[in-house]
Coordinates of C-alpha atoms and ligand atoms in Angstrom, one line a residue:
M20 CA 110.6 99.8 146.1
P21 CA 108.8 102.1 143.7
R22 CA 105.0 102.2 143.9
V23 CA 102.8 103.3 141.1
E24 CA 99.5 104.9 142.0
Y25 CA 96.5 104.4 139.3
Q26 CA 93.2 105.9 139.7
G27 CA 93.6 105.7 143.3
T28 CA 95.1 102.3 143.8
A29 CA 98.7 102.1 144.7
V30 CA 100.8 99.2 144.0
D31 CA 104.3 98.1 144.7
V32 CA 106.4 97.7 141.4
Q33 CA 108.5 94.4 142.1
E34 CA 112.1 93.7 140.9
G35 CA 112.3 93.2 137.5
E36 CA 108.6 94.4 136.6
T37 CA 107.6 96.8 134.2
V38 CA 104.7 99.2 135.4
L39 CA 102.2 97.3 133.3
D40 CA 103.2 93.9 134.9
A41 CA 102.6 95.4 138.3
L42 CA 99.1 96.9 137.3
L43 CA 98.0 93.3 135.7
R44 CA 99.1 91.7 138.7
R45 CA 97.0 93.7 140.9
G46 CA 94.0 93.2 138.5
L47 CA 93.6 96.5 136.9
P48 CA 92.3 96.5 133.6
I49 CA 94.9 98.1 131.4
S50 CA 94.7 97.6 127.9
H51 CA 97.7 95.9 126.5
S52 CA 99.0 93.6 123.2
C53 CA 102.4 93.1 122.2
R54 CA 104.1 93.9 125.7
A55 CA 106.9 95.1 123.5
G56 CA 106.6 99.1 122.8
V57 CA 104.8 98.4 119.4
C58 CA 101.4 98.2 119.4
G59 CA 101.0 101.2 121.8
S60 CA 97.8 100.1 123.5
C61 CA 99.4 100.2 127.0
L62 CA 99.6 104.0 126.6
L63 CA 99.0 105.7 130.0
K64 CA 99.6 109.4 131.3
A65 CA 101.8 110.5 134.2
A66 CA 100.6 113.2 136.2
A67 CA 102.7 116.3 136.0
Q68 CA 104.8 115.6 139.3
T69 CA 106.0 112.4 138.2
P70 CA 107.3 112.5 134.8
P71 CA 107.9 109.0 133.3
P72 CA 111.4 107.6 132.5
A73 CA 112.3 108.8 128.9
A74 CA 112.6 105.1 127.9
A75 CA 109.1 104.6 128.5
Q76 CA 108.3 107.2 125.8
A77 CA 110.3 105.7 123.1
G78 CA 108.7 106.4 119.7
L79 CA 105.6 108.6 121.2
K80 CA 104.4 111.7 119.4
D81 CA 106.4 114.8 120.6
A82 CA 103.3 116.3 121.9
W83 CA 102.4 113.0 123.8
R84 CA 105.7 112.7 125.6
A85 CA 105.3 116.5 126.4
S86 CA 102.0 115.7 128.0
G87 CA 103.2 112.9 129.6
Y88 CA 102.3 110.0 127.7
F89 CA 104.1 106.6 128.2
L90 CA 103.7 102.9 127.5
A91 CA 103.5 100.9 130.5
C92 CA 105.2 98.0 129.1
L93 CA 108.6 99.6 128.5
C94 CA 107.9 101.7 132.0
R95 CA 110.5 100.5 134.6
L96 CA 110.5 102.5 137.8
E97 CA 113.2 104.3 139.7
S98 CA 110.9 106.3 141.9
D99 CA 107.2 106.6 142.3
L100 CA 104.5 107.5 139.4
V101 CA 101.3 108.4 139.4
A102 CA 99.2 107.5 136.1
A103 CA 95.9 107.7 134.7
P104 CA 94.5 106.3 131.6
A105 CA 95.1 107.5 127.9
G106 CA 92.8 110.8 127.7
D107 CA 90.8 111.6 124.9
E108 CA 93.5 113.6 122.8
A109 CA 95.0 109.9 122.3
R110 CA 92.0 107.7 121.7
V111 CA 89.2 108.6 119.1
P112 CA 85.8 107.1 119.1
A113 CA 84.7 104.9 116.2
V114 CA 82.1 102.9 115.0
I115 CA 82.2 99.6 112.5
S116 CA 80.4 100.9 109.5
A117 CA 81.2 97.5 107.1
L118 CA 82.2 93.8 108.1
E119 CA 82.8 91.6 104.9
R120 CA 84.3 88.3 104.5
L121 CA 86.7 88.3 101.6
T122 CA 87.9 84.8 102.4
D123 CA 87.1 82.2 105.1
S124 CA 89.7 83.4 107.0
V125 CA 90.3 87.3 106.1
L126 CA 87.8 89.7 107.3
R127 CA 87.3 93.7 105.9
V128 CA 86.4 95.9 108.7
R129 CA 85.9 99.3 107.9
L130 CA 85.4 102.1 110.7
E131 CA 84.2 105.4 110.7
T132 CA 85.8 107.6 113.2
R133 CA 83.8 110.4 115.5
A134 CA 86.8 112.7 115.5
P135 CA 89.2 113.8 112.7
F136 CA 91.8 111.0 112.7
E137 CA 94.9 111.8 110.6
Y138 CA 96.9 108.9 109.1
R139 CA 99.0 107.7 106.4
A140 CA 98.0 104.5 104.3
G141 CA 100.1 101.8 105.5
Q142 CA 100.4 102.7 109.2
F143 CA 98.9 100.8 111.9
V144 CA 96.6 101.7 114.6
A145 CA 95.4 99.9 117.8
L146 CA 91.9 99.1 117.9
L147 CA 90.6 98.9 121.4
R148 CA 87.1 97.3 122.3
E149 CA 84.9 99.0 125.0
D150 CA 86.0 96.6 127.4
G151 CA 89.7 97.4 126.8
L152 CA 91.1 94.3 124.5
A153 CA 93.6 95.9 122.0
R154 CA 95.1 94.7 118.8
S155 CA 97.1 96.3 116.4
Y156 CA 95.8 96.7 112.8
S157 CA 97.3 98.3 109.7
V158 CA 95.4 100.6 107.1
A159 CA 94.4 99.7 103.8
S160 CA 92.5 102.6 103.0
L161 CA 93.4 106.2 102.0
P162 CA 92.6 109.1 104.3
S163 CA 90.8 110.5 101.2
E164 CA 88.2 107.6 101.3
G165 CA 86.7 109.1 104.4
M166 CA 87.1 105.9 106.3
L167 CA 89.6 103.2 108.2
E168 CA 89.8 100.1 106.6
M169 CA 91.5 96.9 108.2
H170 CA 92.3 93.5 106.8
V171 CA 91.8 91.1 109.7
R172 CA 93.1 87.4 109.7
I173 CA 90.4 85.3 111.7
L174 CA 92.4 83.2 113.9
P175 CA 91.3 80.0 115.9
G176 CA 90.6 81.2 119.7
G177 CA 91.5 84.9 118.6
Q178 CA 89.9 87.0 120.8
M179 CA 89.8 90.2 118.6
S180 CA 89.5 88.2 115.4
Q181 CA 86.8 85.6 116.3
W182 CA 84.8 88.6 118.1
L183 CA 85.3 90.5 114.9
A184 CA 84.2 87.8 112.7
T185 CA 81.2 86.2 115.0
Q186 CA 79.8 88.9 117.5
A187 CA 80.6 92.7 116.2
R188 CA 77.9 94.4 114.4
V189 CA 77.8 97.2 111.8
G190 CA 77.5 100.5 114.3
Q191 CA 79.4 98.8 116.8
A192 CA 81.3 101.5 119.0
L193 CA 85.4 100.9 119.5
S194 CA 87.9 103.3 119.7
V195 CA 91.4 103.8 117.9
Q196 CA 94.8 105.0 118.9
G197 CA 97.7 105.9 116.8
P198 CA 98.5 105.9 114.1
S199 CA 102.0 104.5 114.4
G200 CA 104.3 102.7 112.1
E201 CA 107.0 103.2 109.4
C202 CA 105.4 101.9 106.7
F203 CA 103.8 104.5 104.3
Y204 CA 104.7 106.3 100.9
V205 CA 106.4 109.6 101.1
P206 CA 106.3 111.7 98.1
G207 CA 109.6 112.7 96.3
R208 CA 112.0 110.5 94.3
E209 CA 109.4 109.9 92.0
E210 CA 111.2 107.6 90.0
Q211 CA 112.4 105.5 92.8
P212 CA 111.6 101.7 92.5
L213 CA 109.2 100.5 95.0
L214 CA 109.3 97.1 96.5
L215 CA 106.1 96.1 98.5
A216 CA 106.4 92.8 100.1
G217 CA 104.4 90.6 102.8
T218 CA 102.4 87.6 103.5
G219 CA 98.7 86.9 104.6
T220 CA 97.2 90.2 105.8
G221 CA 100.4 92.0 105.3
L222 CA 98.8 93.0 102.4
A223 CA 96.5 95.3 103.9
P224 CA 99.2 98.3 104.2
L225 CA 100.8 97.3 100.7
Y226 CA 97.7 97.6 99.3
G227 CA 97.3 101.1 101.0
I228 CA 100.8 102.3 100.0
A229 CA 100.7 101.0 96.3
R230 CA 97.6 102.9 95.8
D231 CA 99.1 106.1 97.8
A232 CA 101.9 106.2 95.7
I233 CA 100.0 105.8 92.3
A234 CA 97.5 108.4 93.5
Q235 CA 100.5 110.9 94.3
G236 CA 102.0 110.3 90.7
H237 CA 104.7 107.9 91.6
R238 CA 106.5 107.1 88.1
G239 CA 109.2 104.4 89.2
P240 CA 108.3 101.0 89.3
I241 CA 105.9 99.4 92.1
R242 CA 106.4 95.6 92.6
L243 CA 103.9 94.2 95.1
F244 CA 104.8 90.7 96.0
H245 CA 102.0 88.9 98.2
G246 CA 102.8 85.6 99.9
V247 CA 100.2 83.0 101.2
V248 CA 100.5 79.5 102.1
N249 CA 98.4 78.2 99.5
T250 CA 95.5 79.8 97.4
A251 CA 93.0 79.6 100.0
G252 CA 95.1 82.7 101.3
L253 CA 94.5 84.6 98.3
Y254 CA 92.6 87.8 98.7
L255 CA 92.0 91.1 96.6
G256 CA 93.8 89.4 93.7
D257 CA 91.1 90.6 91.2
E258 CA 91.4 93.9 92.3
L259 CA 95.1 93.9 92.3
A260 CA 95.3 92.3 88.6
G261 CA 92.8 95.1 87.6
M262 CA 95.3 97.8 89.4
A263 CA 98.1 96.3 87.3
A264 CA 96.3 96.2 84.0
Q265 CA 95.5 99.9 84.5
T266 CA 99.0 101.2 85.7
P267 CA 101.9 100.5 83.8
N268 CA 104.3 101.1 86.5
F269 CA 102.6 98.4 88.9
S270 CA 103.2 94.8 88.9
Y271 CA 101.5 92.3 91.2
T272 CA 102.9 89.1 91.9
L273 CA 100.9 86.2 93.8
A274 CA 103.5 83.8 95.4
T275 CA 101.9 80.5 96.9
L276 CA 104.9 78.4 99.4
A277 CA 103.6 75.7 97.6
A278 CA 104.6 76.5 94.2
D279 CA 106.7 79.3 94.1
G280 CA 108.8 78.8 97.5
P281 CA 109.5 81.3 100.3
L282 CA 108.9 84.8 99.4
D283 CA 112.0 86.1 100.0
A284 CA 113.9 83.7 97.9
L285 CA 111.2 84.4 95.3
I286 CA 112.0 88.2 95.4
L287 CA 115.6 87.9 95.5
N288 CA 115.6 85.7 92.6
T289 CA 113.5 88.3 90.5
H290 CA 115.3 91.2 91.7
P291 CA 119.1 90.0 92.7
S292 CA 120.1 93.9 93.1
L293 CA 117.8 96.4 95.2
K294 CA 120.4 99.2 95.0
H295 CA 118.3 102.5 95.4
W296 CA 115.0 100.7 95.7
R297 CA 112.7 101.5 98.4
A298 CA 110.9 98.7 100.3
Y299 CA 108.2 98.1 102.3
L300 CA 107.9 94.9 104.3
C301 CA 104.8 93.8 106.3
G302 CA 103.1 90.7 107.8
D303 CA 104.6 87.4 109.3
P304 CA 107.7 88.6 111.9
T305 CA 110.0 86.0 110.9
L306 CA 109.6 86.5 107.0
V307 CA 109.9 90.7 107.7
Q308 CA 113.1 90.1 110.0
S309 CA 114.7 87.7 106.9
L310 CA 113.3 89.9 103.9
R311 CA 114.9 92.9 105.9
K312 CA 118.5 91.4 106.2
K313 CA 118.1 90.3 102.6
V314 CA 117.0 93.1 100.9
F315 CA 119.8 95.1 102.5
L316 CA 122.3 92.8 101.3
A317 CA 121.1 93.1 98.0
G318 CA 121.9 96.9 98.0
A319 CA 118.9 98.9 99.4
S320 CA 119.9 101.6 101.8
L321 CA 118.9 100.9 105.5
N322 CA 117.1 104.4 105.5
D323 CA 114.9 102.8 102.6
I324 CA 113.7 99.8 104.1
H325 CA 110.7 100.3 106.1
A326 CA 109.1 97.1 107.8
D327 CA 106.1 96.3 110.3
A328 CA 106.3 93.0 111.8
F329 CA 102.8 91.7 113.0
L330 CA 103.7 90.5 116.5
P331 CA 101.3 88.3 118.0
S332 CA 99.6 89.5 121.2
A333 CA 101.7 88.3 124.3
T334 CA 98.7 88.5 126.7
Ligands
LIG29 C1 102.4 96.6 114.2 C2 101.2 95.4 114.0 C3 100.4 95.3 112.8 C4 99.3 94.3 112.4 N1 98.4 94.6 111.6 C5 97.7 93.3 111.2 C6 96.7 93.4 110.2 O1 96.6 94.2 109.5 N2 96.0 92.6 110.1 C7 95.9 91.4 111.0 O2 95.1 90.3 110.9 N3 96.6 91.5 112.0 C8 97.5 92.7 112.3 N4 98.5 92.2 113.4 C9 98.0 91.2 114.5 C10 97.2 91.8 115.4 O3 97.4 92.7 115.9 C11 96.7 90.2 116.2 O4 97.9 90.0 117.0 C12 95.9 89.2 115.8 O5 94.9 90.0 114.8 C13 95.5 88.3 116.7 O6 94.7 88.8 117.6 P1 93.5 87.8 118.1 O7 92.9 88.7 119.4 O8 92.5 87.6 117.0 O9 94.2 86.5 118.6 P2 95.0 86.4 119.9 O10 93.8 86.2 120.8 O11 95.8 87.4 120.6 O12 95.7 84.9 119.9 C14 94.9 83.8 119.7 C15 96.1 82.5 119.3 O13 96.5 82.6 118.1 C16 98.1 82.7 118.2 N5 98.5 84.0 117.1 C17 98.1 84.9 117.2 N6 98.7 86.0 116.3 C18 99.1 85.2 115.4 C19 99.8 84.9 114.2 N7 100.2 85.9 113.5 N8 100.1 83.8 113.3 C20 99.7 82.6 114.0 N9 99.2 82.6 115.6 C21 99.1 83.6 116.0 C22 98.0 83.3 119.6 O14 99.4 82.8 120.0 C23 97.0 82.5 120.3 O15 97.4 81.1 120.7 C24 99.6 93.4 113.9 C25 99.9 93.6 114.5 C26 101.2 94.4 114.7 C27 102.4 94.1 116.0
LIG30 S1 103.1 98.8 123.4 FE1 102.9 98.0 125.4 S2 101.7 96.5 125.0 FE2 102.1 97.0 123.0

């Protein structure tokens, strides 16, 4: 049976277990959230003499792979491994610089990082509390704004979201890791129509991508659809309507489930052909999966469909 050694504690990895499972079973405080290789929060570093399996490094930056970083939730061992916490090169200290309720259930969180942190609007980061609690949040801000902005849905019983909403204060220290994710604007093909679609706080990355595309001179149509269950879920409506009034190639459609039906049906009725479009899909995993398929069937190339599903934590 292979063993993982973490900060001096050796743990047998049982049949069918990942390194994350084994370390958590032993009660070791390893940050984690999705357990599916998406959020990145279970990042660990292997000692040079025990490189991790390649499958546990899927999706990591080349430099991180070369340094022995791996995702503990993807790591299944055939031989022993010596692992350590992710180092400073992977996690950047930050403080909360602003907290603002946008609605009863959506909190705007702004962070200032204490070291340079490169990202593109629309990507997501792992936000790590000092005790190791980690969750992913998409970035609504542009790097030029000098801070990281996130829109956090406040969930009943939500460990991170309730803490941010009720206990965290401006000045609170945290750290961020990343960025990750495929939803960000890539300059070029300035005439290409862009479809931005998401539900709930799936608006956060879309808001960032739309503003980035406009700032970078995108000339093709930019169509943003925001789906909410009812109008209580509406946020940034005035700001987006103002953007639409000032930007001829940008439009914003708010769709409530009760009045407009499912978001995917509304989009496909409005745009039955999406040939040559580029699509960004974010938020509820079921909707993202359904839209990805429908947007492809409506003619968009797979290479032009970018999606980040907000998978819930699996802790
Ligand atoms: C790539 C990615 C990007 C994300 N970006 C954002 C973002 O920009 N904004 C944002 O608000 N969230 C985002 N999320 C989700 C976020 O990471 C957390 O899962 C979410 O904030 C809940 O964390 P929590 O600690 O508050 O709740 P938890 O303590 O994890 O869960 C509390 C309860 O809520 C339930 N729950 C968890 N998630 C959901 C959900 N989505 N819908 C309904 N019930 C749920 C759980 O099953 C549990 O019962 C993203 C997730 C991923 C993977
Ligand atoms: S990537 Fe491992 S817990 Fe999310």
